[in-house]
Amino acid sequence: MSRPSVPIVTIRSAMAMAPVPAAMPPGVAAQALAARLARGIPDRPTLLHILATQAADEIEVVRQAAERTLLEHCGDTVRLRGLIELSNRCTADCHYCGIRRSNRALVRYTLGIDEIVSTARWCGEVGYGSVVLQSGERRDARFVRFIADAVRAIREQTRSPVLPQGVGITLCVGEQSAETYAAWFAAGAHRYLLRMETSSPRLFAALHPAKQRYAMRLDCLKTLKAIGYRVGTGVMIGFPGQSLDDLADDLLFFRDVGADMIGMGPYIAHAQAPLAGPLPDPATRMQLALRMIAATRLLLPGINIAATTALQTLAPDGREQGLRFGANVIMPQATPPHVRRQYALYNGKPGVDDTVTQCAAGLEGRIHAVGRRLLRNAWGDSLPR
Ligand code: SF4
C-alpha cells in the first residue's frame, strides 16, 4: 500500500508561523506532542507530524524541544566556519544551480592559492577556528593538486598559539574518486560536505542530468566516511515536486548514512537555472526549513547543523531563527568581495557586496541575542557517532 504523500506546494504557511505568545498555554494536541517528544528520539510518524502541523503552539513545542536537546548534547556555543568560495568553475550541470556548466551568463573565476591562504589566515585571526573551501566540481589533475596544495598551505600557515594545528578545514568540492578524497585527507582536510539534495532517487533524477547519478553520490558519502572524514550532507527544502514524505525520508537518510553534520536550506530558484514547477511560498519554505532543523536535532542530538545563508536570504534574521530551532553552526562569508557576486548558486544571496569585516561585524551580538555564544579558536567538531 502506498503512503499518503502531502505535496509541499499545497501547504500554506500563513496560519502556522506566529510564535505562541508566552502567556498562552499550549493546547491539548501540543501537550500530547510535547509528551511524545519527551519520550525520546522521534519515530517517522512523529517526524512527519513535526513537518506537517499548522498549529502555532505545536511548532513552538517542537522548537523548544529542539533547543533543549541542543543545549543538553552540544552546549550553548555556535561553531564558526569561514566560507571561502574559491572557484565557480563547474563541470556539472545541476538543474537548480546558478553556476552550472551551461550558464554562459557568468564570469568564471578561480582564486589563487595566495589569496585563499591569506583569507584563511584572516579567518583564523578573527577566531573562526575552521574554514570551508567550496567550489564547483572539477576532477582534472590540476584541480586535484591545487586543492591539496591549498589545504596543506592553510594548515601550515594558520598555526598559532591558540590553534596549534591551524584552522580546521571542511572541503565542499563535489563528487571525486576515492584516491582524490584520500589525497586531500592526507593533506589535512578532515571534514567534507557533500549534499545529497534529496534522498529520493526519483527526485534526484529530476534535479540532475542523467549522467549525474544518485548511486555515485551515495558511494562518495560512504567512501568519505571510510577514509575518516567527518561527513556532512544535506537537502534542499521546498523544490518543485517534493512532498512532506520525501522530507521525512531525508531525515531518516541523515541518520542511516551516518552524517556528522547537516547543511540544508530552503530552495531558492536561480534565473539562469532550468528547474521549473510550482513552488510553495517563501514563508512555507522558510518554516519547513526551520522544522527540518528541529526534527534533525531531535533525531540526531549530537550532530552539527548549519544555519545556512539560504535562511538569511528568505528572512534577514533567518540564521538566528535557525539557531533557535536547533542549529549550532554558522558559516560567515569570507569570500573576497571582488568575486562573491559570481558565486550565486541561487538569486538574492545576501551580503554579496559587504567586506569580510562587515560580514563578521555584529555576529557576536546577533548570536548573544538568541541566548548563545560564539565558540572561538576551536575546530568545533560534532560528537562522534
Ligand atoms: S550544485 Fe555544485 S556540482 Fe551542481 S552545478 Fe552547482 S556547483 Fe556544480
Coordinates of C-alpha atoms and ligand atoms in Angstrom, one line a residue:
M1 CA 0.0 0.0 0.0
S2 CA 1.5 3.4 -0.9
R3 CA 1.8 6.0 1.8
P4 CA -0.2 9.2 1.6
S5 CA 2.1 12.0 0.3
V6 CA 1.5 15.6 1.1
P7 CA 2.9 17.8 -1.7
I8 CA 4.6 20.8 -0.1
V9 CA 3.2 23.2 -2.7
T10 CA -0.3 22.7 -1.3
I11 CA 0.7 23.9 2.2
R12 CA 0.1 27.5 3.1
S13 CA 2.2 28.9 5.9
A14 CA 0.1 32.0 6.9
M15 CA -1.7 30.2 9.7
A16 CA 1.4 28.5 11.0
M17 CA 4.0 30.9 11.7
A18 CA 3.3 33.3 14.5
P19 CA 5.2 32.2 17.6
V20 CA 2.9 31.4 20.5
P21 CA 2.7 34.3 23.0
A22 CA 4.4 33.2 26.2
A23 CA 1.2 33.6 28.2
M24 CA -0.8 31.2 26.0
P25 CA -0.8 27.7 27.4
P26 CA -0.3 25.0 24.7
G27 CA -3.5 23.2 23.7
V28 CA -4.2 19.6 24.2
A29 CA -2.6 18.4 21.0
A30 CA 0.5 20.4 21.7
Q31 CA 0.7 18.9 25.2
A32 CA 0.4 15.5 23.7
L33 CA 3.2 16.3 21.2
A34 CA 5.4 17.6 24.0
A35 CA 4.8 14.3 25.9
R36 CA 5.7 12.3 22.7
L37 CA 8.9 14.3 22.2
A38 CA 9.9 13.9 25.9
R39 CA 9.8 10.1 25.5
G40 CA 13.0 10.2 23.3
I41 CA 14.1 10.0 19.7
P42 CA 11.0 10.7 17.4
D43 CA 9.8 7.9 15.1
R44 CA 8.8 8.5 11.5
P45 CA 5.1 9.4 12.2
T46 CA 6.3 12.0 14.7
L47 CA 8.8 13.4 12.3
L48 CA 6.1 13.7 9.7
H49 CA 3.8 15.4 12.2
I50 CA 6.5 17.9 13.0
L51 CA 6.8 18.8 9.4
A52 CA 3.0 18.8 8.7
T53 CA 1.5 20.6 11.7
Q54 CA -0.1 24.0 11.1
A55 CA -0.7 24.7 14.8
A56 CA 1.5 27.5 16.2
D57 CA 1.6 26.1 19.7
E58 CA 2.8 22.7 18.3
I59 CA 5.5 24.4 16.4
E60 CA 6.6 26.2 19.5
V61 CA 6.7 22.9 21.4
V62 CA 8.9 21.4 18.7
R63 CA 11.2 24.5 18.7
Q64 CA 11.6 24.3 22.5
A65 CA 12.3 20.6 22.5
A66 CA 14.9 21.0 19.8
E67 CA 16.6 23.9 21.7
R68 CA 16.6 21.8 24.9
T69 CA 18.1 18.9 23.1
L70 CA 20.8 21.1 21.6
L71 CA 21.8 22.6 24.9
E72 CA 21.9 19.3 26.6
H73 CA 24.0 17.5 24.0
C74 CA 26.1 20.2 22.4
G75 CA 26.1 23.2 24.8
D76 CA 25.3 26.8 24.0
T77 CA 28.1 27.6 21.7
V78 CA 27.9 28.4 18.0
R79 CA 30.7 27.0 15.9
L80 CA 32.1 29.1 13.1
R81 CA 33.4 28.2 9.6
G82 CA 34.7 31.0 7.4
L83 CA 33.2 30.3 3.9
I84 CA 35.7 30.7 1.1
E85 CA 34.1 30.2 -2.3
L86 CA 37.4 29.6 -4.2
S87 CA 36.1 28.9 -7.8
N88 CA 32.8 29.0 -9.7
R89 CA 34.1 26.7 -12.5
C90 CA 32.0 23.6 -12.6
T91 CA 31.8 20.6 -14.9
A92 CA 28.4 19.5 -13.6
D93 CA 25.0 20.8 -14.7
C94 CA 22.6 20.5 -11.8
H95 CA 19.2 21.9 -12.9
Y96 CA 18.8 24.1 -9.9
C97 CA 22.2 25.8 -9.7
G98 CA 23.3 29.2 -10.9
I99 CA 26.9 28.3 -11.5
R100 CA 26.1 25.1 -13.5
R101 CA 28.3 24.5 -16.5
S102 CA 25.6 25.6 -19.0
N103 CA 25.2 29.0 -17.5
R104 CA 27.0 31.2 -20.1
A105 CA 26.0 34.4 -18.5
L106 CA 28.6 34.0 -15.7
V107 CA 32.1 35.3 -15.5
R108 CA 34.2 32.4 -14.2
Y109 CA 36.9 32.7 -11.6
T110 CA 39.4 30.7 -9.6
L111 CA 41.2 32.4 -6.7
G112 CA 44.9 32.0 -6.5
I113 CA 46.4 29.9 -3.6
D114 CA 47.9 33.1 -2.0
E115 CA 44.5 34.7 -1.8
I116 CA 42.9 31.6 -0.5
V117 CA 45.5 31.2 2.2
S118 CA 45.5 34.8 3.2
T119 CA 41.7 34.6 3.5
A120 CA 42.0 31.5 5.7
R121 CA 44.7 33.3 7.8
W122 CA 42.3 36.2 8.3
C123 CA 39.6 33.7 9.4
G124 CA 42.0 32.2 12.0
E125 CA 43.0 35.7 13.2
V126 CA 39.3 36.7 13.9
G127 CA 38.8 33.4 15.8
Y128 CA 36.7 31.4 13.3
G129 CA 38.7 28.2 14.0
S130 CA 37.6 26.5 10.8
V131 CA 37.1 27.3 7.2
V132 CA 35.0 25.7 4.4
L133 CA 36.7 25.6 1.0
Q134 CA 33.8 25.5 -1.5
S135 CA 33.8 25.4 -5.3
G136 CA 32.2 23.9 -8.4
E137 CA 33.0 20.4 -9.2
R138 CA 36.2 19.5 -11.2
R139 CA 38.1 16.3 -11.3
D140 CA 41.1 17.2 -13.5
A141 CA 44.6 16.5 -12.1
R142 CA 45.4 20.2 -12.0
F143 CA 42.4 20.9 -9.8
V144 CA 43.1 17.9 -7.5
R145 CA 46.7 19.2 -7.0
F146 CA 45.5 22.7 -6.5
I147 CA 43.1 21.7 -3.6
A148 CA 45.8 19.6 -2.0
D149 CA 48.3 22.4 -2.1
A150 CA 45.7 24.9 -0.7
V151 CA 44.8 22.6 2.2
R152 CA 48.5 22.0 3.1
A153 CA 49.3 25.7 2.9
I154 CA 46.4 26.6 5.1
R155 CA 47.2 24.1 7.7
E156 CA 50.8 25.2 7.8
Q157 CA 50.2 29.0 7.7
T158 CA 47.3 29.2 10.2
R159 CA 49.1 27.7 13.2
S160 CA 49.1 29.9 16.2
P161 CA 49.3 29.5 20.0
V162 CA 45.5 29.2 20.2
L163 CA 45.3 26.9 17.2
P164 CA 48.5 24.8 17.2
Q165 CA 47.2 22.6 14.3
G166 CA 45.9 25.5 12.3
V167 CA 42.3 26.1 11.3
G168 CA 40.1 23.0 10.7
I169 CA 39.3 22.5 7.0
T170 CA 36.0 21.4 5.5
L171 CA 36.0 20.7 1.8
C172 CA 32.9 21.1 -0.3
V173 CA 34.1 20.4 -3.8
G174 CA 31.8 17.7 -5.1
E175 CA 32.0 14.1 -6.2
Q176 CA 35.6 12.8 -6.6
S177 CA 37.4 9.5 -6.8
A178 CA 38.4 7.6 -3.6
E179 CA 42.1 8.4 -4.4
T180 CA 41.4 12.1 -4.6
Y181 CA 39.4 12.1 -1.3
A182 CA 42.3 10.2 0.3
A183 CA 44.9 12.6 -1.0
W184 CA 43.0 15.7 0.3
F185 CA 42.5 14.0 3.7
A186 CA 46.3 13.3 3.9
A187 CA 46.9 16.9 3.0
G188 CA 45.0 18.0 6.1
A189 CA 41.3 18.3 5.3
H190 CA 39.2 16.5 7.9
R191 CA 35.6 17.3 7.1
Y192 CA 33.7 17.0 3.8
L193 CA 30.4 18.4 2.9
L194 CA 28.6 16.6 0.0
R195 CA 24.9 17.4 -0.1
M196 CA 22.6 14.7 -1.5
E197 CA 20.0 17.5 -2.2
T198 CA 17.3 14.8 -1.8
S199 CA 17.3 11.2 -0.5
S200 CA 14.8 10.2 -3.2
P201 CA 16.3 8.6 -6.3
R202 CA 13.3 9.8 -8.3
L203 CA 13.7 13.4 -7.2
F204 CA 17.5 13.2 -7.6
A205 CA 16.9 12.2 -11.3
A206 CA 14.6 15.2 -11.7
L207 CA 17.2 17.6 -10.3
H208 CA 20.2 16.4 -12.3
P209 CA 21.1 15.4 -15.8
A210 CA 21.2 11.7 -16.5
K211 CA 24.9 11.3 -16.2
Q212 CA 24.9 12.6 -12.6
R213 CA 23.8 9.6 -10.7
Y214 CA 22.3 9.0 -7.3
A215 CA 24.3 5.9 -6.7
M216 CA 27.6 7.8 -7.4
R217 CA 26.7 10.5 -4.8
L218 CA 25.8 7.9 -2.2
D219 CA 29.0 5.9 -2.9
C220 CA 31.0 9.1 -2.4
L221 CA 29.4 9.7 1.0
K222 CA 30.3 6.1 2.0
T223 CA 33.9 6.5 0.7
L224 CA 34.4 9.7 2.6
K225 CA 33.2 8.0 5.8
A226 CA 35.5 5.0 5.2
I227 CA 38.5 7.3 4.7
G228 CA 37.9 9.0 8.1
Y229 CA 36.4 12.4 7.2
R230 CA 33.7 13.9 9.4
V231 CA 31.0 13.9 6.7
G232 CA 28.2 16.4 6.1
T233 CA 25.3 16.2 3.8
G234 CA 22.0 18.0 3.3
V235 CA 19.0 18.6 1.2
M236 CA 17.0 21.4 -0.5
I237 CA 13.7 22.1 1.1
G238 CA 10.6 23.0 -0.9
F239 CA 11.6 22.5 -4.5
P240 CA 9.1 21.5 -7.2
G241 CA 7.7 18.0 -6.8
Q242 CA 8.9 17.4 -3.3
S243 CA 6.4 16.1 -0.6
L244 CA 6.5 16.1 3.2
D245 CA 7.0 12.3 3.0
D246 CA 10.2 13.0 0.9
L247 CA 11.4 15.3 3.7
A248 CA 10.7 12.7 6.4
D249 CA 12.7 10.2 4.4
D250 CA 15.5 12.7 4.1
L251 CA 15.7 12.9 7.9
L252 CA 16.0 9.2 8.2
F253 CA 18.6 9.2 5.4
F254 CA 20.7 11.6 7.5
R255 CA 20.6 9.0 10.3
D256 CA 21.2 6.0 8.2
V257 CA 24.2 7.4 6.2
G258 CA 25.9 8.3 9.5
A259 CA 26.1 12.0 8.8
D260 CA 28.2 14.1 11.3
M261 CA 26.9 17.4 10.1
I262 CA 24.0 18.7 8.1
G263 CA 23.8 21.8 5.9
M264 CA 20.3 22.3 4.4
G265 CA 18.1 25.2 3.5
P266 CA 15.0 26.4 1.6
Y267 CA 15.1 26.0 -2.1
I268 CA 15.6 29.4 -3.8
A269 CA 15.4 29.5 -7.6
H270 CA 18.1 31.0 -9.9
A271 CA 17.0 32.9 -13.0
Q272 CA 19.6 31.0 -15.2
A273 CA 18.8 27.5 -13.9
P274 CA 16.1 25.5 -15.6
L275 CA 14.4 23.7 -12.7
A276 CA 10.8 24.7 -13.0
G277 CA 7.4 24.0 -11.4
P278 CA 5.1 25.4 -8.8
L279 CA 6.8 26.4 -5.6
P280 CA 5.5 26.7 -2.1
D281 CA 5.5 30.4 -1.0
P282 CA 8.7 31.6 0.7
A283 CA 7.2 31.7 4.2
T284 CA 6.3 28.0 3.8
R285 CA 9.8 27.1 2.6
M286 CA 11.3 29.0 5.5
Q287 CA 9.1 27.4 8.1
L288 CA 9.7 23.9 6.7
A289 CA 13.4 24.6 6.7
L290 CA 13.3 25.6 10.4
R291 CA 11.2 22.5 11.2
M292 CA 13.7 20.3 9.3
I293 CA 16.4 21.7 11.5
A294 CA 14.4 21.0 14.7
A295 CA 13.5 17.5 13.5
T296 CA 17.1 16.7 12.7
R297 CA 18.2 17.9 16.1
L298 CA 15.6 15.7 17.8
L299 CA 16.6 12.7 15.7
L300 CA 20.4 13.2 15.9
P301 CA 21.0 15.1 19.1
G302 CA 24.8 15.5 18.9
I303 CA 25.2 16.4 15.3
N304 CA 26.4 19.7 13.9
I305 CA 23.7 21.6 12.0
A306 CA 24.3 24.8 10.0
A307 CA 22.1 27.8 9.9
T308 CA 22.6 28.4 6.2
T309 CA 22.8 31.6 4.2
A310 CA 19.7 30.4 2.3
L311 CA 17.7 31.0 5.5
Q312 CA 19.1 34.5 5.6
T313 CA 18.0 35.1 2.0
L314 CA 14.4 34.5 2.9
A315 CA 14.5 36.4 6.2
P316 CA 17.1 38.9 7.4
D317 CA 17.2 37.1 10.8
G318 CA 17.0 33.7 9.1
R319 CA 20.2 32.3 10.5
E320 CA 19.3 33.4 14.1
Q321 CA 15.9 31.7 13.6
G322 CA 17.8 28.6 12.6
L323 CA 19.8 28.7 15.8
R324 CA 16.6 29.0 17.8
F325 CA 15.3 25.8 16.1
G326 CA 18.4 23.8 16.9
A327 CA 21.3 24.7 14.6
N328 CA 24.7 25.3 16.1
V329 CA 27.0 26.2 13.1
I330 CA 27.3 29.5 11.2
M331 CA 29.4 29.9 8.1
P332 CA 30.3 33.6 7.9
Q333 CA 31.0 34.8 4.4
A334 CA 34.8 35.2 3.9
T335 CA 35.0 35.0 0.1
P336 CA 36.8 38.1 -1.2
P337 CA 34.2 40.6 -2.3
H338 CA 35.6 41.1 -5.8
V339 CA 34.4 37.6 -6.8
R340 CA 31.5 37.0 -4.4
R341 CA 28.8 38.1 -6.8
Q342 CA 30.0 35.4 -9.3
Y343 CA 29.2 32.6 -6.8
A344 CA 25.5 32.9 -7.0
L345 CA 24.1 29.4 -6.6
Y346 CA 20.6 31.0 -6.3
N347 CA 19.2 34.5 -6.6
G348 CA 19.1 37.0 -3.8
K349 CA 22.1 35.8 -1.9
P350 CA 22.7 38.3 1.0
G351 CA 25.9 40.3 1.7
V352 CA 27.4 40.0 -1.7
D353 CA 28.9 43.5 -1.5
D354 CA 29.9 43.5 2.2
T355 CA 33.5 43.4 3.2
V356 CA 34.6 40.3 5.1
T357 CA 34.9 42.6 8.2
Q358 CA 31.3 43.7 7.7
C359 CA 30.2 40.1 7.4
A360 CA 31.9 39.4 10.8
A361 CA 30.7 42.6 12.5
G362 CA 27.7 42.2 14.7
L363 CA 27.9 38.4 14.6
E364 CA 28.6 38.1 18.3
G365 CA 25.7 40.4 19.2
R366 CA 23.2 38.6 16.9
I367 CA 24.2 35.3 18.5
H368 CA 24.0 36.6 22.0
A369 CA 20.6 38.0 21.2
V370 CA 19.3 34.4 20.8
G371 CA 21.0 33.3 24.0
R372 CA 24.0 31.6 22.6
R373 CA 27.8 32.4 22.5
L374 CA 30.5 32.1 19.8
L375 CA 33.0 29.2 20.0
R376 CA 36.2 30.9 19.0
N377 CA 39.6 29.4 18.1
A378 CA 38.3 25.8 18.0
W379 CA 37.5 23.4 15.2
G380 CA 34.1 22.7 16.8
D381 CA 33.5 19.1 15.6
S382 CA 30.3 17.3 16.3
L383 CA 30.2 14.5 18.9
P384 CA 31.4 11.2 17.4
R385 CA 28.5 9.0 16.1
Ligands
SF4_1 S1 25.3 22.3 -7.3 FE1 27.6 22.1 -7.2 S2 28.0 20.5 -8.7 FE2 26.0 21.2 -9.2 S3 26.2 22.7 -10.8 FE3 26.2 23.8 -8.8 S4 28.3 24.0 -8.2 FE4 28.2 22.4 -9.9

